[in-house]
mmCIF file of C-alpha atoms and ligand atoms in Angstrom:
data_model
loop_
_atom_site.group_PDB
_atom_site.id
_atom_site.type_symbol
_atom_site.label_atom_id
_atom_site.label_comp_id
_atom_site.label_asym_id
_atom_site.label_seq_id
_atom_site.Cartn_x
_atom_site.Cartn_y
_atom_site.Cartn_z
ATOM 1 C CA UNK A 1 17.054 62.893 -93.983
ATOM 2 C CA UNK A 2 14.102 64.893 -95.680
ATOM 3 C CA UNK A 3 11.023 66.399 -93.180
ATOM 4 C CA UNK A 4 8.133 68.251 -93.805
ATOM 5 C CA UNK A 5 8.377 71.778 -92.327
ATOM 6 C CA UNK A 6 5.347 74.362 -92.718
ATOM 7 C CA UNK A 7 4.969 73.185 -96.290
ATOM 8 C CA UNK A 8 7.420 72.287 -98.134
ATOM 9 C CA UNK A 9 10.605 69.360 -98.026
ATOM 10 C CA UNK A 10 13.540 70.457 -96.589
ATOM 11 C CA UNK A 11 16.510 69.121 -95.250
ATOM 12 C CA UNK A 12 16.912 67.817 -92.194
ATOM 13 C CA UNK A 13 20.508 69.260 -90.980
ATOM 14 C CA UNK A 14 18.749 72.925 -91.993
ATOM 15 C CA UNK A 15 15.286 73.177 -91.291
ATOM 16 C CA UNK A 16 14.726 75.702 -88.243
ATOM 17 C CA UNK A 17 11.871 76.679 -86.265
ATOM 18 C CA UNK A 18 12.053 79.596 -83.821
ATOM 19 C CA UNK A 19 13.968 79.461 -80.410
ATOM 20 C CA UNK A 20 10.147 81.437 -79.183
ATOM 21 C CA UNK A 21 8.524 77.910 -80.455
ATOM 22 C CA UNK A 22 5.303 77.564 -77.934
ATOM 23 C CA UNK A 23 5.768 73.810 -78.294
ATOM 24 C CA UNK A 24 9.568 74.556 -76.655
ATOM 25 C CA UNK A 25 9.292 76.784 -74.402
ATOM 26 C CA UNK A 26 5.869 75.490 -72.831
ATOM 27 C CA UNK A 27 5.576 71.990 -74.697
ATOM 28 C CA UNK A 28 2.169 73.762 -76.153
ATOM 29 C CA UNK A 29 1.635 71.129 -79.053
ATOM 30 C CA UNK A 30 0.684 67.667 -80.128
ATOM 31 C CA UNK A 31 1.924 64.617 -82.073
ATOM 32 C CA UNK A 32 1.498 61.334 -83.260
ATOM 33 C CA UNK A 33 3.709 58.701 -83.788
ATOM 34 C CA UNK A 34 3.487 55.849 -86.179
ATOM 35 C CA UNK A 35 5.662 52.898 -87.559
ATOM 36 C CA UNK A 36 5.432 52.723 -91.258
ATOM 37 C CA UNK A 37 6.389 49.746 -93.413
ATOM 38 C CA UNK A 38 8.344 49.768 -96.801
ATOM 39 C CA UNK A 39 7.259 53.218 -97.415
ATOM 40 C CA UNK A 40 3.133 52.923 -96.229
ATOM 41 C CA UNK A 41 1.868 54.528 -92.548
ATOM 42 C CA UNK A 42 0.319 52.360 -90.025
ATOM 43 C CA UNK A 43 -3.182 53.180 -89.270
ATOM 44 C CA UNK A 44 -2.721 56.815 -90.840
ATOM 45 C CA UNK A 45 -6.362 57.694 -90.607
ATOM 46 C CA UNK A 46 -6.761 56.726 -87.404
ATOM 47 C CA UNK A 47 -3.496 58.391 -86.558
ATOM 48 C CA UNK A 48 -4.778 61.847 -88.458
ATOM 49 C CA UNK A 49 -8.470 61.647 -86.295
ATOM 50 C CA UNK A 50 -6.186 61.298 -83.168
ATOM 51 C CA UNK A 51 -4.132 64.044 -84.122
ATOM 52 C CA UNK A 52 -7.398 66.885 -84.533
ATOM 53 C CA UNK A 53 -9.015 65.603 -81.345
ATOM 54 C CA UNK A 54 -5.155 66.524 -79.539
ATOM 55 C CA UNK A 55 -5.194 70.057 -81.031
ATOM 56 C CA UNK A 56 -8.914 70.406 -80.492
ATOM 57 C CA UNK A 57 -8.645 69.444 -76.651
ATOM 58 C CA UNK A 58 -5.329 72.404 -76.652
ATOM 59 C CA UNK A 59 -7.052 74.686 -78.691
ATOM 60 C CA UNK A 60 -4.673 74.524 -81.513
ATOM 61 C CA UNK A 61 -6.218 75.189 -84.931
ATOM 62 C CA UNK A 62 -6.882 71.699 -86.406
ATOM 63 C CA UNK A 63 -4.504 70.774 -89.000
ATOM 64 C CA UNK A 64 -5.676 70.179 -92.632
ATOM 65 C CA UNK A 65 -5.959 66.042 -92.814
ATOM 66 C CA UNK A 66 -5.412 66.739 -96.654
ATOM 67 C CA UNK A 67 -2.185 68.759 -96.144
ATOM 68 C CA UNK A 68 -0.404 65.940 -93.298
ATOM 69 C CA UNK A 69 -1.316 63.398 -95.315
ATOM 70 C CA UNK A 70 0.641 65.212 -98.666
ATOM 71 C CA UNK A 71 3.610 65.653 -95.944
ATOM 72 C CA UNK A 72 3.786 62.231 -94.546
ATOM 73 C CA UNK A 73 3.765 61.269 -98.194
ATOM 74 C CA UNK A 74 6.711 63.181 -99.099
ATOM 75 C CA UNK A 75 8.586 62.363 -96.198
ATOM 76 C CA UNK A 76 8.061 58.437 -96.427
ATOM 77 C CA UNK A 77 8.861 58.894 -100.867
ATOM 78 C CA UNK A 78 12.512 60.850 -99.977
ATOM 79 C CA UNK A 79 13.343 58.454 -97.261
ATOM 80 C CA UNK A 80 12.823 54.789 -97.980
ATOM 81 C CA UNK A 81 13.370 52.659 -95.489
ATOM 82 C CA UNK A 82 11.636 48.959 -94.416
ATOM 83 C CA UNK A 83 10.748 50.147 -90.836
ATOM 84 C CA UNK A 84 10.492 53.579 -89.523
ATOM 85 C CA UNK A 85 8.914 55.846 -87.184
ATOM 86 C CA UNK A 86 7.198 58.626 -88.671
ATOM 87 C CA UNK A 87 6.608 61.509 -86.398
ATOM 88 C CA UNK A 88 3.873 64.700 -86.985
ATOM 89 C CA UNK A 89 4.165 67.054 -84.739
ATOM 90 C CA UNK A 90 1.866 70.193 -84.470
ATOM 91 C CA UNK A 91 2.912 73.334 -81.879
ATOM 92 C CA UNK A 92 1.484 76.475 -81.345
ATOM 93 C CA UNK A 93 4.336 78.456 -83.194
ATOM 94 C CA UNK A 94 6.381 81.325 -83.232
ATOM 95 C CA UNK A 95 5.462 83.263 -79.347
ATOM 96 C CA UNK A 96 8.172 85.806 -78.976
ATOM 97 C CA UNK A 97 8.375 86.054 -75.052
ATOM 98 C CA UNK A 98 5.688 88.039 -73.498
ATOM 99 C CA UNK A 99 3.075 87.010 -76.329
ATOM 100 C CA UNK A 100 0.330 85.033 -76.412
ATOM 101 C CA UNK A 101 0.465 81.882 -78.565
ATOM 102 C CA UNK A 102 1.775 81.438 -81.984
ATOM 103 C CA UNK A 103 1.083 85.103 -83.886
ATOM 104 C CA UNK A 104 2.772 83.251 -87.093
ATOM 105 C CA UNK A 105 0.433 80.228 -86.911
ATOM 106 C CA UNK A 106 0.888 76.808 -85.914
ATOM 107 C CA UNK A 107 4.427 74.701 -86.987
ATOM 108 C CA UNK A 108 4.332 71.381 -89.008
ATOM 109 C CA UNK A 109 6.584 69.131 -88.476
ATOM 110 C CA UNK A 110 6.748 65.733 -90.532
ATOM 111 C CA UNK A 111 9.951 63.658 -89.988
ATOM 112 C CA UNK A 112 10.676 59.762 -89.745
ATOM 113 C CA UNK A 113 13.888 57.831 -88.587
ATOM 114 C CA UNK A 114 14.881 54.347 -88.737
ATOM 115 C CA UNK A 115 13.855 51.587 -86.283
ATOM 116 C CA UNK A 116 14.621 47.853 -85.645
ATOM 117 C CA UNK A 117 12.058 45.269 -84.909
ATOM 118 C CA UNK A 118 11.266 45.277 -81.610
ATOM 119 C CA UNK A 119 12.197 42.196 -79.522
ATOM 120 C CA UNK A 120 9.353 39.525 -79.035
ATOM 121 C CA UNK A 121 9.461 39.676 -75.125
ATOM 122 C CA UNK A 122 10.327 42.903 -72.294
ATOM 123 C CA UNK A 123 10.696 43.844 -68.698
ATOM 124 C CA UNK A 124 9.070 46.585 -67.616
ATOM 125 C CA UNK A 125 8.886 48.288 -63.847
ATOM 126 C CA UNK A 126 5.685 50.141 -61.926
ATOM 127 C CA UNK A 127 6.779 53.861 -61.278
ATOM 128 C CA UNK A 128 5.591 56.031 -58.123
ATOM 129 C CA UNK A 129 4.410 58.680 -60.144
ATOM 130 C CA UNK A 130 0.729 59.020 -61.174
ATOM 131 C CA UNK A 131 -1.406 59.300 -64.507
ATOM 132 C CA UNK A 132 -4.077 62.039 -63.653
ATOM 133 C CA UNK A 133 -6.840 60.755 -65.064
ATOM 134 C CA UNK A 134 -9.157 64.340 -64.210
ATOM 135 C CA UNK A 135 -6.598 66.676 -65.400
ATOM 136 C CA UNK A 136 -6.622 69.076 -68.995
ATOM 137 C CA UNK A 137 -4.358 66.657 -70.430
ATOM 138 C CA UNK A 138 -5.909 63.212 -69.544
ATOM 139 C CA UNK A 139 -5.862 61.318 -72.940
ATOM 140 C CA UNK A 140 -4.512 63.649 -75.023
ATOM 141 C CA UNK A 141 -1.121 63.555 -76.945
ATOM 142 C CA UNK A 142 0.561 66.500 -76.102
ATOM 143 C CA UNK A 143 4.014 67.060 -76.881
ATOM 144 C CA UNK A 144 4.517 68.014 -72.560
ATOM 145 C CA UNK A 145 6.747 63.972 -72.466
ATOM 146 C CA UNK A 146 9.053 65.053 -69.584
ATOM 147 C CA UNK A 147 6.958 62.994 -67.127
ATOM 148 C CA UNK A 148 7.589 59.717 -69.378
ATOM 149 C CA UNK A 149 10.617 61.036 -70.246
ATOM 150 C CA UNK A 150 11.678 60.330 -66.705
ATOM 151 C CA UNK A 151 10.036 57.365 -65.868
ATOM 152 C CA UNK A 152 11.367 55.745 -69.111
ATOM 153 C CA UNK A 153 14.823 56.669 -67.557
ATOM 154 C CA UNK A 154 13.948 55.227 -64.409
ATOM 155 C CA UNK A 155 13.037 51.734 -66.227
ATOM 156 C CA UNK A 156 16.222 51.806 -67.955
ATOM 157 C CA UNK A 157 18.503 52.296 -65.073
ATOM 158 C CA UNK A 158 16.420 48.720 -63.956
ATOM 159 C CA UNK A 159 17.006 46.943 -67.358
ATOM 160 C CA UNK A 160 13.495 47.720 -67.895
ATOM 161 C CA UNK A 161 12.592 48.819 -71.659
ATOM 162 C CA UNK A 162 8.971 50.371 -70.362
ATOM 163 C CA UNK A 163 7.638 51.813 -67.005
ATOM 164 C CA UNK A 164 3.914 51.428 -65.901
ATOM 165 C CA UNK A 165 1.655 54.201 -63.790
ATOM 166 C CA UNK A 166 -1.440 54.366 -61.948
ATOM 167 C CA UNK A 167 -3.965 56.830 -62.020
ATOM 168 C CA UNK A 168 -4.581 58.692 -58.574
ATOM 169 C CA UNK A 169 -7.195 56.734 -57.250
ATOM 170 C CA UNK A 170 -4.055 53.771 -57.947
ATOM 171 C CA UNK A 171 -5.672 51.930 -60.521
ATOM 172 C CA UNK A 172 -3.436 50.960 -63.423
ATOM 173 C CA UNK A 173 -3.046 53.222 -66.393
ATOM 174 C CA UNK A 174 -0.689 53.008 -69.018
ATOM 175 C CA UNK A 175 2.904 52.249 -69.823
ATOM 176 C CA UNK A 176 5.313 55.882 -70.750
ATOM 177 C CA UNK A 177 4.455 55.273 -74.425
ATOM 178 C CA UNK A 178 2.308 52.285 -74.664
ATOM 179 C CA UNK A 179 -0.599 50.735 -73.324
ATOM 180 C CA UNK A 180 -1.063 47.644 -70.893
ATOM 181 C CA UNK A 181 -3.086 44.323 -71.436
ATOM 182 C CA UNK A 182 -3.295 41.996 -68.383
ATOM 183 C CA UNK A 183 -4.458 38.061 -68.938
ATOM 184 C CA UNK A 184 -6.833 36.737 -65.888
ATOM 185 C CA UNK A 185 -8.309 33.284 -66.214
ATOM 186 C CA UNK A 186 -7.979 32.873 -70.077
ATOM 187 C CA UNK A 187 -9.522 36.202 -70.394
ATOM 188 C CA UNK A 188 -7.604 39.829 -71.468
ATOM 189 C CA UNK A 189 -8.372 43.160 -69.954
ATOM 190 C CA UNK A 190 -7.274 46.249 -70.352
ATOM 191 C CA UNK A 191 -7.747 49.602 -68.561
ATOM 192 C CA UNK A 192 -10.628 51.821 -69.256
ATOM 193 C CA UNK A 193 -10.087 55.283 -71.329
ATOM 194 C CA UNK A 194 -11.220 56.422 -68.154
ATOM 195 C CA UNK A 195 -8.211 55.446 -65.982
ATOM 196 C CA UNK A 196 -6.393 58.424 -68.024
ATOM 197 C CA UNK A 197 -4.829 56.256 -70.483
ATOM 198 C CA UNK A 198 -4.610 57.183 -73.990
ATOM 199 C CA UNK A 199 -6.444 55.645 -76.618
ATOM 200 C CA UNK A 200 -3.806 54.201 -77.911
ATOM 201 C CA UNK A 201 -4.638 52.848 -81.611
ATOM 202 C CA UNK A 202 -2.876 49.454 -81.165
ATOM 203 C CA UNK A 203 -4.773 49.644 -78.033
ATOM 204 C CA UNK A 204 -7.859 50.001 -80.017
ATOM 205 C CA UNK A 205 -7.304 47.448 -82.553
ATOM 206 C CA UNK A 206 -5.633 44.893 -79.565
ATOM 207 C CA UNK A 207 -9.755 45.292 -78.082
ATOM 208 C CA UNK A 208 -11.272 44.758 -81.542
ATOM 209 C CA UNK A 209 -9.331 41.958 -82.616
ATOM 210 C CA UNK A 210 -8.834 40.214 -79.378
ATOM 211 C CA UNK A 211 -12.064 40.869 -77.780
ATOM 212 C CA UNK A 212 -9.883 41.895 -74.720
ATOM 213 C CA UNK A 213 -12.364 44.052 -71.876
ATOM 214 C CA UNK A 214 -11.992 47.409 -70.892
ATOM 215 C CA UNK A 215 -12.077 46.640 -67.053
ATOM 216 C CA UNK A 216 -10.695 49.063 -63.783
ATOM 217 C CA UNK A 217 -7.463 47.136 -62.462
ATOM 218 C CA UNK A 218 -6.021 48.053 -59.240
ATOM 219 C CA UNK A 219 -2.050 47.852 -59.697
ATOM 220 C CA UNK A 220 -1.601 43.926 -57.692
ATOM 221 C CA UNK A 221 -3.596 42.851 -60.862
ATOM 222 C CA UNK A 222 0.227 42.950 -61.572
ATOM 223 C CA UNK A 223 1.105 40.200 -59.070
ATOM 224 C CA UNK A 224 -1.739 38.414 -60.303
ATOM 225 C CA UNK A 225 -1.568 37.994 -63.637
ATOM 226 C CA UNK A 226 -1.152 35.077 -65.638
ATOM 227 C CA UNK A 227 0.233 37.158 -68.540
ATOM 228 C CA UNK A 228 1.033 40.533 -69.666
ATOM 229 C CA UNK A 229 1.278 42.361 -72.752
ATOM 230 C CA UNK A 230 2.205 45.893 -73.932
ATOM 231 C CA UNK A 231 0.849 47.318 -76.982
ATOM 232 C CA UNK A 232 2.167 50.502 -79.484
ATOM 233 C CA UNK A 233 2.474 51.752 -82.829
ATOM 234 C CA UNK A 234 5.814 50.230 -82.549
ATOM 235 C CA UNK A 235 5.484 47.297 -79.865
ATOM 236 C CA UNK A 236 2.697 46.141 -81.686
ATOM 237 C CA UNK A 237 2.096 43.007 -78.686
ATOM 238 C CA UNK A 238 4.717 42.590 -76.932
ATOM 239 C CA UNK A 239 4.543 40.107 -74.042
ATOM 240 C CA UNK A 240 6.153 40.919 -70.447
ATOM 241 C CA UNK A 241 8.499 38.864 -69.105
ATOM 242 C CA UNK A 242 9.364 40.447 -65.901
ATOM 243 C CA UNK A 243 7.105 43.094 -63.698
ATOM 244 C CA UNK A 244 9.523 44.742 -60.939
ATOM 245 C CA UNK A 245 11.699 42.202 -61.274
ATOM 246 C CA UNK A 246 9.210 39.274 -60.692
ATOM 247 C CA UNK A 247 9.207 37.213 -63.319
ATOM 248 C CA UNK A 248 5.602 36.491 -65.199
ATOM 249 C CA UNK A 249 4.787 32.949 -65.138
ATOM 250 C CA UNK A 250 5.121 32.667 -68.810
ATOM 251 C CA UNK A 251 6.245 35.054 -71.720
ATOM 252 C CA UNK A 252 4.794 34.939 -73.989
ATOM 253 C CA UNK A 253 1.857 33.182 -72.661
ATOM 254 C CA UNK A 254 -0.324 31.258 -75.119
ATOM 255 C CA UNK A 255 -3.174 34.058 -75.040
ATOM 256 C CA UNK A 256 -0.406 36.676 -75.700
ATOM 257 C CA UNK A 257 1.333 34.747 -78.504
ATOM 258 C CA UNK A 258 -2.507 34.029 -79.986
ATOM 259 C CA UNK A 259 -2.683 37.909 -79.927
ATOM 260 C CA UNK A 260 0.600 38.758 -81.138
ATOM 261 C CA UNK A 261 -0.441 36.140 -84.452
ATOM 262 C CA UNK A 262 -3.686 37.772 -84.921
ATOM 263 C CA UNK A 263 -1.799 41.000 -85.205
ATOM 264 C CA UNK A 264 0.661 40.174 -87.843
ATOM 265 C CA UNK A 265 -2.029 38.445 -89.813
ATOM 266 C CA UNK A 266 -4.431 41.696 -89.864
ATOM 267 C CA UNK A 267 -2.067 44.397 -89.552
ATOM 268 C CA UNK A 268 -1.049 44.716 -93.070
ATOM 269 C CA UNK A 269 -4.698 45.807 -93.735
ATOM 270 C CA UNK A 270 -4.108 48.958 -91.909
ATOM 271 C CA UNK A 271 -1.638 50.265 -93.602
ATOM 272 C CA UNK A 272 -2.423 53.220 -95.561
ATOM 273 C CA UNK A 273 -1.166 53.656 -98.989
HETATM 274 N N1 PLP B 1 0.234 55.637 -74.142
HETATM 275 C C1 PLP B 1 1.106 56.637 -74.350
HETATM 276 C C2 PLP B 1 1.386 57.602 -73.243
HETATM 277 C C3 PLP B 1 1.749 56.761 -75.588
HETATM 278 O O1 PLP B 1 2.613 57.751 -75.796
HETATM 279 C C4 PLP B 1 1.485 55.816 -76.599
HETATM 280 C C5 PLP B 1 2.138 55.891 -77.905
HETATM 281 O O2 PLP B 1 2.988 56.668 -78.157
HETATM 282 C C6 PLP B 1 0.577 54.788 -76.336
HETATM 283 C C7 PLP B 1 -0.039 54.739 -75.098
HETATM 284 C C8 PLP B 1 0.257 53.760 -77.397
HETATM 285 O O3 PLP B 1 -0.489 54.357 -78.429
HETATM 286 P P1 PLP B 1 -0.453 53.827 -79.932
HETATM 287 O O4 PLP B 1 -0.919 52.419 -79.909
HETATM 288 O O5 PLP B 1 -1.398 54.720 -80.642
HETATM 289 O O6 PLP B 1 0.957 53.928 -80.401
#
């Protein structure tokens, strides 16, 4: 496998960045993650604004749009594959211990690995833990996972593939790495920016497309809804099946499967050459 390290191609089994790495030793950076198709990026542009608005809200120096967008091109040319997830990740660099971030400069990371198609239908489980919707982070993707990282383990120990947290006044949120759609009446809602989710860009395109609301949910919305979706750069829609174990009354429901059509229909026009 061929990634992009601060500026050039290199190989995968050799490329190093510094043990003193601010993004490893105090998760000081941001990424995005995107599927890409036979060799194009999903939603790139979108994917690039996200990116700058991360660093901006850490204070990392913005990366050059021009220069990911050369990296994720050479990284998708010298490894071809029909489905992958391409990763950029941006940290604040070299801070020998005792320093102050990143003397060398930020590190640029471009790298992709294989994926399969997801599967059409999932369970997923609520966690105890909460989203802060008021704190530095809220909304921004910052390489500092460990919380999901845990939670995601938590699902899987229940046969869940996804676990779901409120925010602290316990209104629904978001899923570990996706966010959630609930169907009420015929009608699809999701939670607000607000709630501390982050704007996902499925999410985004899920509201355009759909017409789905941006509406506060407290979490029994769960118990109550008719159907349930996820959305992600590499969910796409995918429709709930089980909540905690309680099975949904159908999955996918007819507004989720009407949602998961009008996403395969309009996706391809997102991605970027
Ligand atoms: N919420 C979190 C915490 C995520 O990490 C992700 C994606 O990785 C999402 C939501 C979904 O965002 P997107 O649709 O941009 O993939």
């Amino acid at each position: 496998m061929k990634l992009w390290l601060d500026g050039e191609l290199r190989d995968s089994a050799s490329a190093r960045v510094s043990v003193f790495d601010h993004g490893l030793t105090v998760g000081d950076g941001v990424f995005e993650t995107m599927k890409a198709v036979d060799g194009q990026a999903f939603a790139l542009t979108r994917h690039l604004d996200r990116l700058a608005r991360s660093a901006r809200g850490l204070g990392l120096p913005e990366p050059d749009p021009d220069e990911v967008r050369r990296a994720c091109r050479a990284v998708l040319d010298a490894n071809p594959m029909p489905l992958g997830r391409l990763r950029i990740t941006l940290t604040g660099g070299d801070s020998p211990l005792g320093s102050d971030r990143g003397e060398g400069g930020p590190t640029l990371v471009v790298a992709i690995g294989p994926v399969t198609r997801r599967a059409d239908t999932t369970e997923v489980i609520t966690v105890p833990w909460t989203r802060n919707e008021r704190g530095a982070l809220a909304g921004l993707k910052t390489t500092s996972y460990a919380e999901n990282v845990v939670a995601l383990a938590r699902a899987r120990e229940q046969g869940a593939t996804e676990a779901l947290f409120a925010n602290t006044v316990g209104r629904l949120c978001e899923g570990t790495g996706s966010n959630v759609f609930v169907v009420l009446d015929g009608e699809i809602h999701t939670p607000p920016v607000a709630s501390g989710c982050l704007a996902g860009i499925t999410r985004a395109l899920a509201v355009e497309w759909t017409g789905a609301r941006e509406t506060e949910l407290a979490m029994d919305v769960l118990d109550r809804a008719d159907e349930v979706f996820l959305t992600s750069t590499l969910r796409d829609v995918q429709a709930v099946r089980r909540v905690d174990g309680r099975e949904l009354p159908t999955a996918p429901g007819p507004v989720t499967a009407k949602a998961m059509r009008i996403f395969d229909e309009r996706a391809a026009d997102d991605l970027d050459p």
